[in-house]
């Protein structure tokens, strides 16, 4: 199964679960080994930087066309990460050949002894995070427009059994200047292939967006992305994180307890269908979340007019930050999508218990607070160092 072909010239890695491998004959056509500066004028100062990568604007010396070149170090902490980089190249190549317009376009790849430079489509509008910061969130109409495009890109990935695992506004690029709001997905460095019969357990992600199964070291699935979709929708509508605490540990605790609320000062003008969408995505049991196809057909994104369950409307009558809506975090067998499903009874309230490694509490963390959610402008990608549970 390790050598199973998933795309023309792309196979599953023989030893590293969840990674793609590019066959040598295709690799030779994709990767160039001459200096990138022989073809491009590369700006010295990066316009974006990560822990192990820097993105610089580059201009083709012949055509004058500008691109974004992502320079990634091959060795990190004395370990060779070339295969992880080529996995990202493989995902981008699949999207390029598959003509998925909602995933950033791959142009060329250059490799030297110490780094790989991935030349990508230049998104003129920059990161979506910049717009969220300036406006403290988007209008609901803008949020619907953006979420629909995000999910369209995610459909391509999930149809190819790839989980992105790091969906956030920093990884959503505006291909046009605001207010057009056309977006593409980028940064597939921690994406993973999900295979039947193969469990992938990795502790990677961004604190505010990471799913509870990642924190508890349970198997990753395509549904892990759907949790991030729910967080994204919340952030775009409010400008705040649904689970953000005063520390990463408190944030992780809020996630594991699914401490979800819709404060009236943030959601007073938001439609009930938007909040239903968020709740249907933010379920602690991955099996009960919407699928990506169901997200795309949810009434919030289609504009369908449906009747809400009476108890759902009552549950959203929140008076302030101290009330918490746990209902969206239950373990319903399947999320609602069609008009008939959308109007059905909402599930019994339920919270998955998670043991705190610090205080030992099984159902209520000693530091779990319904504090005002903070903005998530600068959440870095982190590795959560504990194998089991969360710390608080």
GROMACS .gro file of C-alpha atoms in nm:
model
  392
    1UNK     CA    1   0.000   0.000   0.000
    2UNK     CA    2   0.301   0.226   0.059
    3UNK     CA    3   0.366   0.257  -0.316
    4UNK     CA    4   0.000   0.307  -0.411
    5UNK     CA    5  -0.044   0.566  -0.687
    6UNK     CA    6  -0.271   0.855  -0.590
    7UNK     CA    7  -0.207   1.082  -0.891
    8UNK     CA    8  -0.013   1.063  -1.215
    9UNK     CA    9   0.349   1.049  -1.098
   10UNK     CA   10   0.253   1.084  -0.729
   11UNK     CA   11   0.254   0.788  -0.488
   12UNK     CA   12   0.212   0.731  -0.116
   13UNK     CA   13   0.542   0.741   0.065
   14UNK     CA   14   0.675   0.394   0.133
   15UNK     CA   15   0.775   0.452   0.495
   16UNK     CA   16   0.636   0.783   0.621
   17UNK     CA   17   0.263   0.764   0.688
   18UNK     CA   18   0.058   1.051   0.556
   19UNK     CA   19   0.317   1.184   0.310
   20UNK     CA   20   0.323   1.186  -0.069
   21UNK     CA   21   0.624   1.096  -0.278
   22UNK     CA   22   0.705   1.220  -0.628
   23UNK     CA   23   0.833   0.956  -0.869
   24UNK     CA   24   1.185   1.024  -0.995
   25UNK     CA   25   1.087   1.075  -1.357
   26UNK     CA   26   0.832   1.342  -1.260
   27UNK     CA   27   1.061   1.492  -0.997
   28UNK     CA   28   1.325   1.554  -1.263
   29UNK     CA   29   1.077   1.758  -1.466
   30UNK     CA   30   0.950   1.959  -1.168
   31UNK     CA   31   1.266   2.042  -0.973
   32UNK     CA   32   1.547   2.251  -1.118
   33UNK     CA   33   1.896   2.255  -0.968
   34UNK     CA   34   2.044   2.574  -1.107
   35UNK     CA   35   2.034   2.887  -0.887
   36UNK     CA   36   1.694   3.055  -0.883
   37UNK     CA   37   1.874   3.386  -0.938
   38UNK     CA   38   1.972   3.275  -1.288
   39UNK     CA   39   1.606   3.307  -1.387
   40UNK     CA   40   1.458   3.552  -1.135
   41UNK     CA   41   1.546   3.875  -0.964
   42UNK     CA   42   1.478   3.791  -0.601
   43UNK     CA   43   1.411   4.057  -0.339
   44UNK     CA   44   1.639   4.024  -0.039
   45UNK     CA   45   1.382   4.116   0.226
   46UNK     CA   46   1.103   3.858   0.281
   47UNK     CA   47   0.744   3.983   0.287
   48UNK     CA   48   0.643   3.682   0.496
   49UNK     CA   49   0.843   3.464   0.729
   50UNK     CA   50   0.786   3.144   0.922
   51UNK     CA   51   0.999   2.942   1.161
   52UNK     CA   52   1.180   2.753   0.885
   53UNK     CA   53   1.074   2.940   0.571
   54UNK     CA   54   1.077   3.287   0.416
   55UNK     CA   55   0.867   3.417   0.126
   56UNK     CA   56   1.026   3.667  -0.110
   57UNK     CA   57   0.893   3.846  -0.413
   58UNK     CA   58   1.072   3.744  -0.732
   59UNK     CA   59   1.046   3.874  -1.088
   60UNK     CA   60   1.115   3.667  -1.400
   61UNK     CA   61   1.405   3.828  -1.586
   62UNK     CA   62   1.253   3.766  -1.930
   63UNK     CA   63   0.878   3.800  -1.886
   64UNK     CA   64   0.876   4.055  -1.603
   65UNK     CA   65   0.609   3.847  -1.427
   66UNK     CA   66   0.618   3.860  -1.047
   67UNK     CA   67   0.583   3.555  -0.823
   68UNK     CA   68   0.616   3.458  -0.457
   69UNK     CA   69   0.916   3.234  -0.386
   70UNK     CA   70   0.892   3.029  -0.067
   71UNK     CA   71   1.242   2.938   0.053
   72UNK     CA   72   1.241   2.640   0.292
   73UNK     CA   73   1.541   2.507   0.483
   74UNK     CA   74   1.596   2.135   0.424
   75UNK     CA   75   1.761   2.070   0.761
   76UNK     CA   76   1.590   2.170   1.084
   77UNK     CA   77   1.713   2.078   1.429
   78UNK     CA   78   1.976   1.854   1.266
   79UNK     CA   79   1.710   1.655   1.082
   80UNK     CA   80   1.656   1.625   0.707
   81UNK     CA   81   1.308   1.749   0.609
   82UNK     CA   82   1.347   1.725   0.232
   83UNK     CA   83   1.068   1.468   0.208
   84UNK     CA   84   0.824   1.693   0.395
   85UNK     CA   85   0.903   1.974   0.149
   86UNK     CA   86   0.854   1.747  -0.152
   87UNK     CA   87   0.524   1.636  -0.001
   88UNK     CA   88   0.411   2.000  -0.009
   89UNK     CA   89   0.533   2.027  -0.369
   90UNK     CA   90   0.332   1.714  -0.455
   91UNK     CA   91   0.011   1.861  -0.311
   92UNK     CA   92   0.064   2.186  -0.503
   93UNK     CA   93   0.142   1.993  -0.822
   94UNK     CA   94  -0.178   1.789  -0.789
   95UNK     CA   95  -0.384   2.106  -0.745
   96UNK     CA   96  -0.210   2.270  -1.041
   97UNK     CA   97  -0.268   1.975  -1.274
   98UNK     CA   98  -0.620   1.937  -1.137
   99UNK     CA   99  -0.682   2.307  -1.212
  100UNK     CA  100  -0.812   2.385  -0.866
  101UNK     CA  101  -0.840   2.764  -0.875
  102UNK     CA  102  -0.883   2.788  -0.498
  103UNK     CA  103  -0.536   2.651  -0.419
  104UNK     CA  104  -0.236   2.875  -0.481
  105UNK     CA  105  -0.077   2.804  -0.819
  106UNK     CA  106   0.259   2.625  -0.847
  107UNK     CA  107   0.498   2.768  -1.107
  108UNK     CA  108   0.846   2.619  -1.055
  109UNK     CA  109   1.068   2.454  -0.794
  110UNK     CA  110   1.441   2.510  -0.736
  111UNK     CA  111   1.661   2.301  -0.508
  112UNK     CA  112   2.008   2.371  -0.370
  113UNK     CA  113   2.218   2.186  -0.114
  114UNK     CA  114   2.055   2.366   0.178
  115UNK     CA  115   1.707   2.478   0.071
  116UNK     CA  116   1.416   2.440  -0.168
  117UNK     CA  117   1.252   2.742  -0.332
  118UNK     CA  118   0.890   2.692  -0.439
  119UNK     CA  119   0.783   2.957  -0.691
  120UNK     CA  120   0.414   3.029  -0.650
  121UNK     CA  121   0.142   3.252  -0.785
  122UNK     CA  122   0.171   3.598  -0.626
  123UNK     CA  123  -0.146   3.695  -0.441
  124UNK     CA  124  -0.170   4.071  -0.483
  125UNK     CA  125  -0.408   4.121  -0.190
  126UNK     CA  126  -0.188   3.956   0.072
  127UNK     CA  127  -0.311   3.749   0.365
  128UNK     CA  128  -0.676   3.749   0.466
  129UNK     CA  129  -0.557   3.804   0.824
  130UNK     CA  130  -0.467   4.164   0.736
  131UNK     CA  131  -0.829   4.242   0.641
  132UNK     CA  132  -0.964   4.067   0.951
  133UNK     CA  133  -0.730   4.274   1.168
  134UNK     CA  134  -0.813   4.608   1.005
  135UNK     CA  135  -1.188   4.556   1.010
  136UNK     CA  136  -1.212   4.340   1.324
  137UNK     CA  137  -1.386   4.075   1.119
  138UNK     CA  138  -1.587   4.071   0.796
  139UNK     CA  139  -1.947   4.147   0.718
  140UNK     CA  140  -2.160   3.835   0.706
  141UNK     CA  141  -2.197   3.868   0.328
  142UNK     CA  142  -1.818   3.884   0.291
  143UNK     CA  143  -1.771   3.592   0.529
  144UNK     CA  144  -2.011   3.376   0.327
  145UNK     CA  145  -1.826   3.466   0.006
  146UNK     CA  146  -1.488   3.379   0.159
  147UNK     CA  147  -1.601   3.061   0.335
  148UNK     CA  148  -1.754   2.926   0.016
  149UNK     CA  149  -1.419   2.964  -0.163
  150UNK     CA  150  -1.225   2.809   0.125
  151UNK     CA  151  -1.450   2.507   0.119
  152UNK     CA  152  -1.425   2.478  -0.260
  153UNK     CA  153  -1.048   2.446  -0.222
  154UNK     CA  154  -1.098   2.201   0.063
  155UNK     CA  155  -1.328   1.988  -0.153
  156UNK     CA  156  -1.039   1.924  -0.394
  157UNK     CA  157  -0.808   1.826  -0.108
  158UNK     CA  158  -1.060   1.598   0.062
  159UNK     CA  159  -1.157   1.432  -0.265
  160UNK     CA  160  -0.790   1.334  -0.285
  161UNK     CA  161  -0.788   1.229   0.083
  162UNK     CA  162  -0.561   1.516   0.188
  163UNK     CA  163  -0.620   1.702   0.514
  164UNK     CA  164  -0.475   2.056   0.521
  165UNK     CA  165  -0.444   2.069   0.904
  166UNK     CA  166  -0.349   2.437   0.924
  167UNK     CA  167  -0.646   2.637   0.800
  168UNK     CA  168  -0.633   2.995   0.931
  169UNK     CA  169  -0.654   3.348   0.787
  170UNK     CA  170  -0.275   3.368   0.753
  171UNK     CA  171  -0.291   3.074   0.509
  172UNK     CA  172  -0.566   3.229   0.297
  173UNK     CA  173  -0.441   3.464   0.027
  174UNK     CA  174  -0.635   3.736  -0.153
  175UNK     CA  175  -0.572   3.706  -0.526
  176UNK     CA  176  -0.736   4.045  -0.582
  177UNK     CA  177  -0.733   4.365  -0.382
  178UNK     CA  178  -1.000   4.422  -0.117
  179UNK     CA  179  -1.301   4.444  -0.139
  180UNK     CA  180  -1.310   4.172  -0.411
  181UNK     CA  181  -1.227   3.901  -0.152
  182UNK     CA  182  -1.120   3.625  -0.390
  183UNK     CA  183  -0.908   3.380  -0.190
  184UNK     CA  184  -0.682   3.078  -0.238
  185UNK     CA  185  -0.547   2.826   0.012
  186UNK     CA  186  -0.172   2.805   0.072
  187UNK     CA  187   0.088   2.642   0.300
  188UNK     CA  188   0.057   2.263   0.283
  189UNK     CA  189   0.366   2.197   0.492
  190UNK     CA  190   0.180   1.996   0.757
  191UNK     CA  191  -0.093   1.852   0.534
  192UNK     CA  192  -0.134   1.475   0.548
  193UNK     CA  193  -0.285   1.199   0.335
  194UNK     CA  194  -0.563   1.009   0.513
  195UNK     CA  195  -0.575   0.637   0.426
  196UNK     CA  196  -0.824   0.369   0.523
  197UNK     CA  197  -0.668   0.136   0.774
  198UNK     CA  198  -0.377   0.369   0.849
  199UNK     CA  199  -0.390   0.587   1.159
  200UNK     CA  200  -0.197   0.914   1.145
  201UNK     CA  201  -0.137   1.071   1.485
  202UNK     CA  202   0.065   1.391   1.482
  203UNK     CA  203   0.075   1.683   1.719
  204UNK     CA  204   0.084   1.974   1.478
  205UNK     CA  205  -0.130   2.279   1.417
  206UNK     CA  206  -0.199   2.634   1.529
  207UNK     CA  207  -0.328   2.671   1.887
  208UNK     CA  208  -0.654   2.860   1.822
  209UNK     CA  209  -0.751   2.634   1.529
  210UNK     CA  210  -0.634   2.290   1.637
  211UNK     CA  211  -0.903   2.022   1.680
  212UNK     CA  212  -0.960   1.837   2.009
  213UNK     CA  213  -0.857   1.501   1.861
  214UNK     CA  214  -0.513   1.645   1.787
  215UNK     CA  215  -0.475   1.758   2.148
  216UNK     CA  216  -0.571   1.413   2.276
  217UNK     CA  217  -0.344   1.240   2.023
  218UNK     CA  218  -0.632   1.064   1.851
  219UNK     CA  219  -0.614   0.979   1.478
  220UNK     CA  220  -0.626   1.271   1.236
  221UNK     CA  221  -0.900   1.261   0.973
  222UNK     CA  222  -1.048   1.483   0.704
  223UNK     CA  223  -1.294   1.596   0.972
  224UNK     CA  224  -1.002   1.759   1.155
  225UNK     CA  225  -1.015   2.031   0.888
  226UNK     CA  226  -1.386   2.084   0.950
  227UNK     CA  227  -1.318   2.188   1.309
  228UNK     CA  228  -1.082   2.455   1.170
  229UNK     CA  229  -1.354   2.559   0.925
  230UNK     CA  230  -1.587   2.623   1.219
  231UNK     CA  231  -1.321   2.828   1.398
  232UNK     CA  232  -1.253   3.022   1.077
  233UNK     CA  233  -1.619   3.110   1.034
  234UNK     CA  234  -1.632   3.234   1.395
  235UNK     CA  235  -1.317   3.444   1.352
  236UNK     CA  236  -1.427   3.596   1.021
  237UNK     CA  237  -1.765   3.696   1.164
  238UNK     CA  238  -1.638   3.834   1.495
  239UNK     CA  239  -1.267   3.908   1.464
  240UNK     CA  240  -1.213   3.694   1.777
  241UNK     CA  241  -1.120   3.335   1.854
  242UNK     CA  242  -1.396   3.111   1.993
  243UNK     CA  243  -1.153   2.934   2.226
  244UNK     CA  244  -0.869   3.182   2.276
  245UNK     CA  245  -0.743   3.204   2.634
  246UNK     CA  246  -0.472   3.403   2.808
  247UNK     CA  247  -0.220   3.125   2.735
  248UNK     CA  248  -0.183   2.835   2.494
  249UNK     CA  249  -0.263   2.594   2.777
  250UNK     CA  250  -0.590   2.772   2.855
  251UNK     CA  251  -0.677   2.778   2.484
  252UNK     CA  252  -0.616   2.403   2.460
  253UNK     CA  253  -0.835   2.347   2.763
  254UNK     CA  254  -1.117   2.555   2.614
  255UNK     CA  255  -1.092   2.351   2.293
  256UNK     CA  256  -1.101   2.014   2.467
  257UNK     CA  257  -1.404   2.123   2.671
  258UNK     CA  258  -1.556   2.294   2.364
  259UNK     CA  259  -1.627   2.610   2.564
  260UNK     CA  260  -1.822   2.775   2.280
  261UNK     CA  261  -2.025   3.093   2.323
  262UNK     CA  262  -2.178   3.360   2.099
  263UNK     CA  263  -2.156   3.690   2.292
  264UNK     CA  264  -2.425   3.935   2.183
  265UNK     CA  265  -2.177   4.217   2.134
  266UNK     CA  266  -2.002   4.005   1.871
  267UNK     CA  267  -2.294   3.808   1.723
  268UNK     CA  268  -2.596   4.029   1.789
  269UNK     CA  269  -2.636   4.103   1.416
  270UNK     CA  270  -2.530   3.758   1.292
  271UNK     CA  271  -2.785   3.520   1.138
  272UNK     CA  272  -2.890   3.207   1.321
  273UNK     CA  273  -2.792   2.998   1.019
  274UNK     CA  274  -2.433   3.123   1.053
  275UNK     CA  275  -2.421   3.017   1.416
  276UNK     CA  276  -2.578   2.684   1.326
  277UNK     CA  277  -2.303   2.630   1.067
  278UNK     CA  278  -2.035   2.700   1.328
  279UNK     CA  279  -2.194   2.467   1.580
  280UNK     CA  280  -2.232   2.189   1.321
  281UNK     CA  281  -1.859   2.212   1.249
  282UNK     CA  282  -1.740   2.247   1.609
  283UNK     CA  283  -1.835   1.906   1.743
  284UNK     CA  284  -1.595   1.717   1.965
  285UNK     CA  285  -1.673   1.387   1.790
  286UNK     CA  286  -1.519   1.414   1.440
  287UNK     CA  287  -1.777   1.170   1.304
  288UNK     CA  288  -2.062   1.407   1.388
  289UNK     CA  289  -1.916   1.709   1.206
  290UNK     CA  290  -2.029   1.817   0.863
  291UNK     CA  291  -1.838   1.677   0.568
  292UNK     CA  292  -1.682   1.929   0.333
  293UNK     CA  293  -1.957   1.864   0.078
  294UNK     CA  294  -2.222   1.919   0.346
  295UNK     CA  295  -2.054   2.245   0.443
  296UNK     CA  296  -2.086   2.364   0.085
  297UNK     CA  297  -2.460   2.287   0.079
  298UNK     CA  298  -2.538   2.423   0.425
  299UNK     CA  299  -2.815   2.690   0.418
  300UNK     CA  300  -2.575   2.956   0.544
  301UNK     CA  301  -2.361   2.924   0.232
  302UNK     CA  302  -2.643   2.857  -0.014
  303UNK     CA  303  -2.876   3.128   0.116
  304UNK     CA  304  -3.162   2.881   0.157
  305UNK     CA  305  -3.443   2.994   0.385
  306UNK     CA  306  -3.523   2.721   0.636
  307UNK     CA  307  -3.710   2.694   0.964
  308UNK     CA  308  -3.492   2.665   1.272
  309UNK     CA  309  -3.567   2.434   1.566
  310UNK     CA  310  -3.733   2.633   1.843
  311UNK     CA  311  -3.481   2.523   2.106
  312UNK     CA  312  -3.194   2.634   1.882
  313UNK     CA  313  -3.319   2.993   1.872
  314UNK     CA  314  -3.382   2.990   2.248
  315UNK     CA  315  -3.028   2.866   2.315
  316UNK     CA  316  -2.881   3.166   2.133
  317UNK     CA  317  -3.049   3.419   2.361
  318UNK     CA  318  -2.718   3.503   2.529
  319UNK     CA  319  -2.678   3.804   2.755
  320UNK     CA  320  -2.301   3.829   2.771
  321UNK     CA  321  -1.966   3.654   2.778
  322UNK     CA  322  -2.042   3.439   3.080
  323UNK     CA  323  -2.299   3.216   2.912
  324UNK     CA  324  -2.161   2.924   2.717
  325UNK     CA  325  -2.333   2.726   2.443
  326UNK     CA  326  -2.216   2.367   2.466
  327UNK     CA  327  -2.479   2.224   2.235
  328UNK     CA  328  -2.273   2.259   1.920
  329UNK     CA  329  -2.004   2.046   2.082
  330UNK     CA  330  -2.216   1.735   2.122
  331UNK     CA  331  -2.188   1.400   1.949
  332UNK     CA  332  -2.481   1.405   1.711
  333UNK     CA  333  -2.460   1.125   1.457
  334UNK     CA  334  -2.434   1.367   1.164
  335UNK     CA  335  -2.440   1.744   1.116
  336UNK     CA  336  -2.732   1.918   0.946
  337UNK     CA  337  -2.707   2.024   0.583
  338UNK     CA  338  -3.029   2.001   0.387
  339UNK     CA  339  -3.337   2.210   0.471
  340UNK     CA  340  -3.504   1.911   0.635
  341UNK     CA  341  -3.191   1.819   0.832
  342UNK     CA  342  -3.127   2.180   0.928
  343UNK     CA  343  -3.469   2.214   1.092
  344UNK     CA  344  -3.455   1.897   1.299
  345UNK     CA  345  -3.419   1.875   1.675
  346UNK     CA  346  -3.076   1.972   1.803
  347UNK     CA  347  -2.890   1.708   2.004
  348UNK     CA  348  -2.863   1.657   2.376
  349UNK     CA  349  -2.594   1.868   2.539
  350UNK     CA  350  -2.274   1.677   2.590
  351UNK     CA  351  -1.912   1.758   2.666
  352UNK     CA  352  -1.629   1.514   2.611
  353UNK     CA  353  -1.426   1.479   2.931
  354UNK     CA  354  -1.053   1.538   2.900
  355UNK     CA  355  -0.804   1.479   3.179
  356UNK     CA  356  -0.589   1.779   3.263
  357UNK     CA  357  -0.223   1.679   3.300
  358UNK     CA  358  -0.166   1.959   3.549
  359UNK     CA  359  -0.458   1.940   3.791
  360UNK     CA  360  -0.599   1.594   3.714
  361UNK     CA  361  -0.953   1.722   3.668
  362UNK     CA  362  -1.153   1.490   3.443
  363UNK     CA  363  -1.445   1.711   3.345
  364UNK     CA  364  -1.367   2.069   3.441
  365UNK     CA  365  -1.023   2.219   3.403
  366UNK     CA  366  -0.894   2.421   3.695
  367UNK     CA  367  -0.814   2.713   3.464
  368UNK     CA  368  -1.105   2.695   3.221
  369UNK     CA  369  -1.255   3.044   3.202
  370UNK     CA  370  -1.512   3.200   2.973
  371UNK     CA  371  -1.295   3.504   2.920
  372UNK     CA  372  -1.339   3.751   2.637
  373UNK     CA  373  -1.191   3.586   2.328
  374UNK     CA  374  -0.870   3.742   2.203
  375UNK     CA  375  -0.779   3.819   1.843
  376UNK     CA  376  -0.572   3.551   1.670
  377UNK     CA  377  -0.359   3.768   1.444
  378UNK     CA  378  -0.026   3.618   1.537
  379UNK     CA  379  -0.092   3.255   1.632
  380UNK     CA  380   0.220   3.062   1.528
  381UNK     CA  381   0.233   2.701   1.416
  382UNK     CA  382   0.350   2.502   1.717
  383UNK     CA  383   0.426   2.146   1.809
  384UNK     CA  384   0.236   2.045   2.122
  385UNK     CA  385   0.494   1.853   2.316
  386UNK     CA  386   0.276   1.624   2.529
  387UNK     CA  387   0.171   1.284   2.396
  388UNK     CA  388  -0.159   1.267   2.582
  389UNK     CA  389  -0.419   1.514   2.697
  390UNK     CA  390  -0.358   1.885   2.740
  391UNK     CA  391  -0.187   2.096   3.002
  392UNK     CA  392  -0.349   2.387   3.181
   0.00000   0.00000   0.00000
